[in-house]
XYZ file of C-alpha atoms in Angstrom:
349
model
C 16.501 37.995 -38.258
C 15.575 35.848 -35.225
C 17.877 35.908 -32.234
C 19.692 32.681 -31.416
C 18.483 30.887 -28.269
C 20.637 31.394 -25.188
C 22.039 27.936 -24.425
C 23.132 28.944 -20.919
C 19.807 30.575 -20.091
C 17.076 28.724 -22.008
C 13.613 30.249 -21.997
C 11.435 29.046 -19.128
C 7.694 28.480 -18.784
C 6.305 28.568 -15.246
C 2.990 26.727 -14.901
C 0.701 27.422 -11.962
C -2.610 25.672 -11.103
C -4.749 27.930 -8.912
C -8.058 27.705 -7.083
C -9.137 30.195 -4.410
C -5.665 31.679 -4.053
C -6.444 35.376 -3.582
C -4.255 35.539 -0.448
C -1.041 34.434 -2.106
C -1.361 34.566 -5.923
C 0.089 38.039 -6.444
C 3.045 37.325 -4.146
C 3.713 33.965 -5.803
C 3.747 35.485 -9.304
C 5.863 38.448 -8.210
C 8.419 36.000 -6.780
C 8.596 34.387 -10.243
C 8.915 37.657 -12.147
C 11.641 38.805 -9.739
C 13.815 35.736 -10.389
C 17.536 36.332 -10.808
C 17.539 34.693 -14.222
C 18.840 36.113 -17.500
C 16.614 34.067 -19.795
C 13.072 34.716 -20.980
C 10.218 33.845 -18.606
C 6.517 33.304 -19.083
C 3.954 32.435 -16.408
C 0.891 30.405 -17.380
C -1.829 30.382 -14.718
C -4.538 27.713 -15.042
C -7.663 29.158 -13.448
C -10.026 26.812 -11.640
C -13.580 27.829 -10.627
C -12.531 30.040 -7.718
C -15.049 31.602 -5.346
C -12.793 34.476 -4.327
C -10.879 37.213 -6.193
C -8.327 34.868 -7.781
C -9.498 35.471 -11.370
C -9.541 39.249 -10.845
C -5.994 39.239 -9.481
C -4.809 37.018 -12.347
C -6.338 39.434 -14.872
C -4.503 42.309 -13.202
C -1.207 40.418 -13.458
C -1.791 39.738 -17.158
C -2.470 43.442 -17.793
C 0.505 44.591 -15.760
C 2.977 42.421 -17.732
C 1.432 42.865 -21.196
C 4.085 45.354 -22.308
C 7.043 43.296 -21.067
C 9.215 41.713 -23.724
C 10.588 38.787 -21.728
C 8.440 38.372 -18.589
C 4.740 37.941 -19.268
C 1.747 36.343 -17.560
C -0.959 34.374 -19.413
C -4.036 32.490 -18.201
C -5.891 29.392 -19.371
C -9.190 27.979 -18.074
C -9.418 24.857 -15.941
C -13.170 24.319 -15.509
C -12.739 21.025 -13.617
C -10.687 22.629 -10.845
C -8.546 19.487 -10.690
C -4.821 20.025 -10.299
C -3.558 17.559 -12.938
C -6.008 18.944 -15.523
C -4.785 22.455 -14.721
C -1.166 21.393 -15.128
C -1.831 19.739 -18.480
C -3.733 22.789 -19.739
C -0.894 25.077 -18.688
C 1.744 22.822 -20.272
C -0.198 22.813 -23.547
C -0.470 26.614 -23.503
C 3.207 27.158 -22.636
C 5.995 27.198 -25.184
C 9.482 27.072 -23.664
C 11.943 24.141 -23.291
C 12.137 24.301 -19.481
C 8.889 23.925 -17.505
C 8.729 24.957 -13.844
C 5.775 23.908 -11.711
C 4.744 26.310 -8.947
C 1.597 26.363 -6.806
C -0.442 29.475 -6.092
C 0.738 29.524 -2.469
C 4.406 28.790 -3.218
C 7.134 31.455 -3.170
C 10.295 30.697 -5.162
C 13.616 31.698 -3.675
C 15.295 34.428 -5.816
C 17.737 32.111 -7.627
C 15.433 29.066 -7.837
C 15.078 28.955 -11.631
C 18.751 29.732 -12.343
C 19.826 26.998 -9.923
C 17.351 24.474 -11.366
C 18.481 25.133 -14.944
C 22.100 24.659 -13.864
C 21.257 21.389 -12.085
C 19.411 20.057 -15.133
C 22.537 20.696 -17.214
C 24.974 19.307 -14.620
C 23.053 16.121 -13.781
C 21.319 15.337 -17.074
C 18.112 14.895 -15.056
C 14.660 15.140 -16.582
C 13.242 16.738 -13.443
C 14.846 18.465 -10.457
C 13.253 19.637 -7.227
C 14.122 20.666 -3.720
C 12.788 21.627 -0.318
C 9.201 22.538 0.505
C 9.995 25.139 3.157
C 6.815 25.808 5.115
C 6.538 29.345 6.494
C 3.601 30.777 8.411
C 2.112 34.251 8.570
C 0.464 33.874 11.995
C 0.802 31.695 15.108
C -1.282 28.789 13.782
C 0.540 28.706 10.438
C 3.869 28.935 12.265
C 2.817 25.875 14.287
C 1.860 23.946 11.150
C 5.108 24.976 9.450
C 7.103 23.693 12.425
C 5.188 20.401 12.337
C 5.672 20.044 8.577
C 9.429 20.545 8.783
C 10.038 18.229 11.752
C 10.798 14.516 11.660
C 8.093 13.796 14.222
C 5.652 15.418 11.819
C 6.685 14.009 8.430
C 9.391 11.430 9.118
C 12.543 11.560 7.012
C 10.990 13.043 3.850
C 13.924 14.927 2.287
C 11.793 17.557 0.560
C 10.351 18.537 3.969
C 13.348 18.212 6.251
C 16.313 18.498 3.861
C 19.036 16.048 2.910
C 21.908 15.458 0.520
C 21.558 15.982 -3.216
C 21.012 12.852 -5.264
C 18.604 10.709 -7.294
C 15.062 10.562 -5.918
C 11.807 8.733 -6.561
C 9.922 12.011 -6.695
C 10.455 15.679 -5.814
C 8.363 18.620 -4.668
C 6.812 20.526 -7.607
C 9.618 20.048 -10.128
C 11.558 21.755 -12.916
C 11.238 19.635 -16.056
C 12.708 19.338 -19.480
C 9.712 19.805 -21.769
C 10.722 16.724 -23.731
C 10.085 14.548 -20.648
C 6.579 15.963 -20.170
C 5.678 15.618 -23.830
C 7.166 12.137 -24.083
C 5.013 10.907 -21.184
C 1.877 12.764 -22.285
C 1.811 14.979 -19.199
C 0.061 14.203 -15.923
C -2.456 11.392 -15.427
C -5.642 13.337 -14.677
C -7.132 10.506 -12.593
C -4.561 11.299 -9.894
C -6.315 14.147 -8.111
C -3.489 13.920 -5.579
C -0.062 12.284 -5.921
C 0.070 13.198 -9.606
C 3.719 14.254 -9.184
C 4.691 10.841 -7.880
C 2.895 9.047 -10.717
C 4.470 11.185 -13.462
C 7.941 10.869 -11.941
C 7.415 7.118 -11.735
C 6.828 6.979 -15.508
C 9.804 9.233 -16.197
C 12.012 6.916 -14.117
C 10.593 3.818 -15.828
C 11.560 5.379 -19.152
C 15.142 5.745 -17.939
C 14.983 9.400 -16.880
C 16.677 10.740 -13.762
C 14.775 12.581 -11.024
C 17.130 14.699 -8.908
C 16.681 16.196 -5.443
C 18.819 19.125 -4.326
C 18.601 21.149 -1.098
C 19.839 24.127 -3.136
C 16.275 24.463 -4.447
C 13.880 26.017 -1.985
C 10.218 26.978 -2.235
C 8.488 28.787 0.616
C 5.102 27.197 1.221
C 2.145 28.789 3.024
C 0.421 26.254 5.324
C -3.338 25.763 5.498
C -4.965 28.506 7.593
C -7.173 26.375 9.896
C -7.412 22.986 11.614
C -10.268 22.035 9.274
C -8.291 22.903 6.133
C -5.194 21.081 7.411
C -7.267 17.992 8.289
C -8.776 17.876 4.790
C -5.360 18.295 3.193
C -3.825 15.427 5.155
C -6.865 13.171 4.832
C -6.517 13.559 1.059
C -2.782 12.863 1.291
C -3.429 9.606 3.160
C -6.252 8.575 0.864
C -4.137 9.033 -2.248
C -1.032 7.457 -0.744
C -3.072 4.264 -0.328
C -4.117 4.564 -3.968
C -0.433 4.836 -4.917
C 0.387 1.775 -2.779
C -2.281 -0.235 -4.615
C -1.183 1.208 -7.950
C 2.455 0.310 -7.468
C 3.339 -2.542 -5.115
C 6.559 -1.933 -3.258
C 6.101 1.846 -3.007
C 4.989 1.720 0.628
C 7.360 2.001 3.587
C 7.249 2.291 7.375
C 6.926 6.089 7.243
C 3.656 5.774 5.336
C 2.335 3.040 7.633
C 3.016 4.967 10.862
C -0.088 7.234 10.796
C -2.683 4.492 10.087
C -1.011 2.296 12.698
C -1.243 5.131 15.217
C -4.934 5.700 14.420
C -5.732 2.013 14.959
C -3.676 1.773 18.147
C -5.196 4.904 19.678
C -8.735 3.845 18.776
C -8.137 0.401 20.248
C -6.599 1.911 23.377
C -9.608 4.171 23.934
C -12.055 1.271 23.489
C -10.080 -1.002 25.822
C -9.683 1.796 28.345
C -13.396 2.589 28.336
C -14.718 -0.991 28.332
C -12.063 -3.276 29.802
C -9.291 -1.667 31.814
C -7.982 1.874 32.349
C -4.573 0.608 31.211
C -5.878 0.911 27.663
C -5.554 4.673 27.952
C -1.784 4.244 28.130
C -1.664 4.143 24.313
C -3.420 7.463 23.560
C -1.703 8.976 26.614
C 1.674 7.843 25.332
C 0.972 9.295 21.899
C -0.050 12.620 23.440
C 3.113 12.698 25.530
C 5.229 11.905 22.465
C 3.858 14.731 20.324
C 4.113 17.208 23.198
C 7.754 16.226 23.730
C 8.428 16.280 19.993
C 6.922 19.745 19.664
C 9.497 21.273 22.015
C 12.490 21.186 19.625
C 10.206 21.833 16.633
C 8.953 25.066 18.187
C 12.320 26.563 19.019
C 12.310 30.302 18.339
C 8.540 30.581 17.878
C 6.059 32.542 19.968
C 4.432 30.844 22.947
C 1.083 30.864 21.132
C 2.607 29.037 18.171
C 4.465 26.515 20.339
C 1.287 25.610 22.195
C -0.446 24.807 18.896
C 2.234 22.494 17.484
C 0.821 19.362 19.202
C -2.594 20.205 17.700
C -1.027 20.500 14.243
C 0.895 17.245 14.685
C -2.163 15.309 15.869
C -4.279 16.745 13.032
C -1.698 15.731 10.441
C -1.126 12.217 11.836
C -4.749 11.327 12.545
C -6.137 12.801 9.310
C -3.467 11.138 7.175
C -4.017 7.804 8.919
C -7.808 8.048 8.636
C -7.562 8.906 4.950
C -5.249 5.947 4.339
C -7.514 3.508 6.191
C -10.723 4.667 4.502
C -9.345 4.995 0.955
C -11.830 3.031 -1.201
C -10.584 0.191 -3.376
C -12.905 1.433 -6.132
C -10.844 4.621 -6.385
C -7.633 2.643 -6.779
C -9.262 0.368 -9.383
C -10.334 3.376 -11.447
C -6.865 4.868 -11.247
C -5.197 1.558 -12.091
C -7.486 1.237 -15.127
C -6.132 4.584 -16.353
C -2.532 3.413 -16.026
C -0.228 4.866 -18.646
C 2.837 2.810 -19.493
C 6.091 4.735 -19.520
C 6.988 5.908 -23.020
C 10.590 5.204 -23.942
C 12.480 7.696 -26.007
C 12.926 6.664 -29.637
C 16.648 7.280 -29.152
C 16.868 5.650 -25.733
C 16.903 2.080 -24.516
């Protein structure tokens, strides 16, 4: 005789897209398996074409949990290496009514899943998410973490800096009702970045609620070098411009600040070099601002970390702005052509 499902603790599928995550994969999965949650858990890892030991570590995790009755790890292939394709493959291979998205370098707080399940029940939301809490493992990563959790670094983004619980346009990662994912057909695989925003947009268009809560917290490991951070933020800027072209009205002053800064600094350098030294006031003023802004952001960190915060801030701002300014219209046109209309529930309005 089959056991009745636990209404208070529904079974949960955790989906994880990974690519070159040998540093953090084991820790991320162990944080999931150690969750303070009474319901059944499965972890589905979608394996991209990694060049490190990610696949080997994933295989070890599968073997180590094979005998467990209610906490097991599975893998599925993701030959494209693209995040939305990995997420869709993992969703298809998973089987439980609650779907939790986690990245290979994200560490869930111990009560993350229990809290998310409670919030889904209390709010009626289709997706809940919380704070992306950046934490470093060395001086450079500490500097990036400080920049990523400061208003001078990311503006007033609630999932970076915190805020009050309430409805949101999108949330970090997300804990979904499976019905919402299946109703919308999963992630749009043309969105190499910003796929969360696009899916949450369709869920909201269909009448679903997206809910942010500071009770939910995921520790995030920052990129380990200036080069990696620059690529990350260039991609963020590039895809934010795609989103702006995809959905008019989704842009705001926070998103326009980095490209404006890039243009102003470039113009100031040109004017300073060719016309008058007063042009250097603009880049000089920007440098002074990020140095001043790094002081409160670096409170409690080592001197080495504090000295690197302005570098992290400038890398984030300039890379994001450059990516936004150079985002090709052809990319946006291709994405717009793949637009999926929101699917309304057959029982909804």
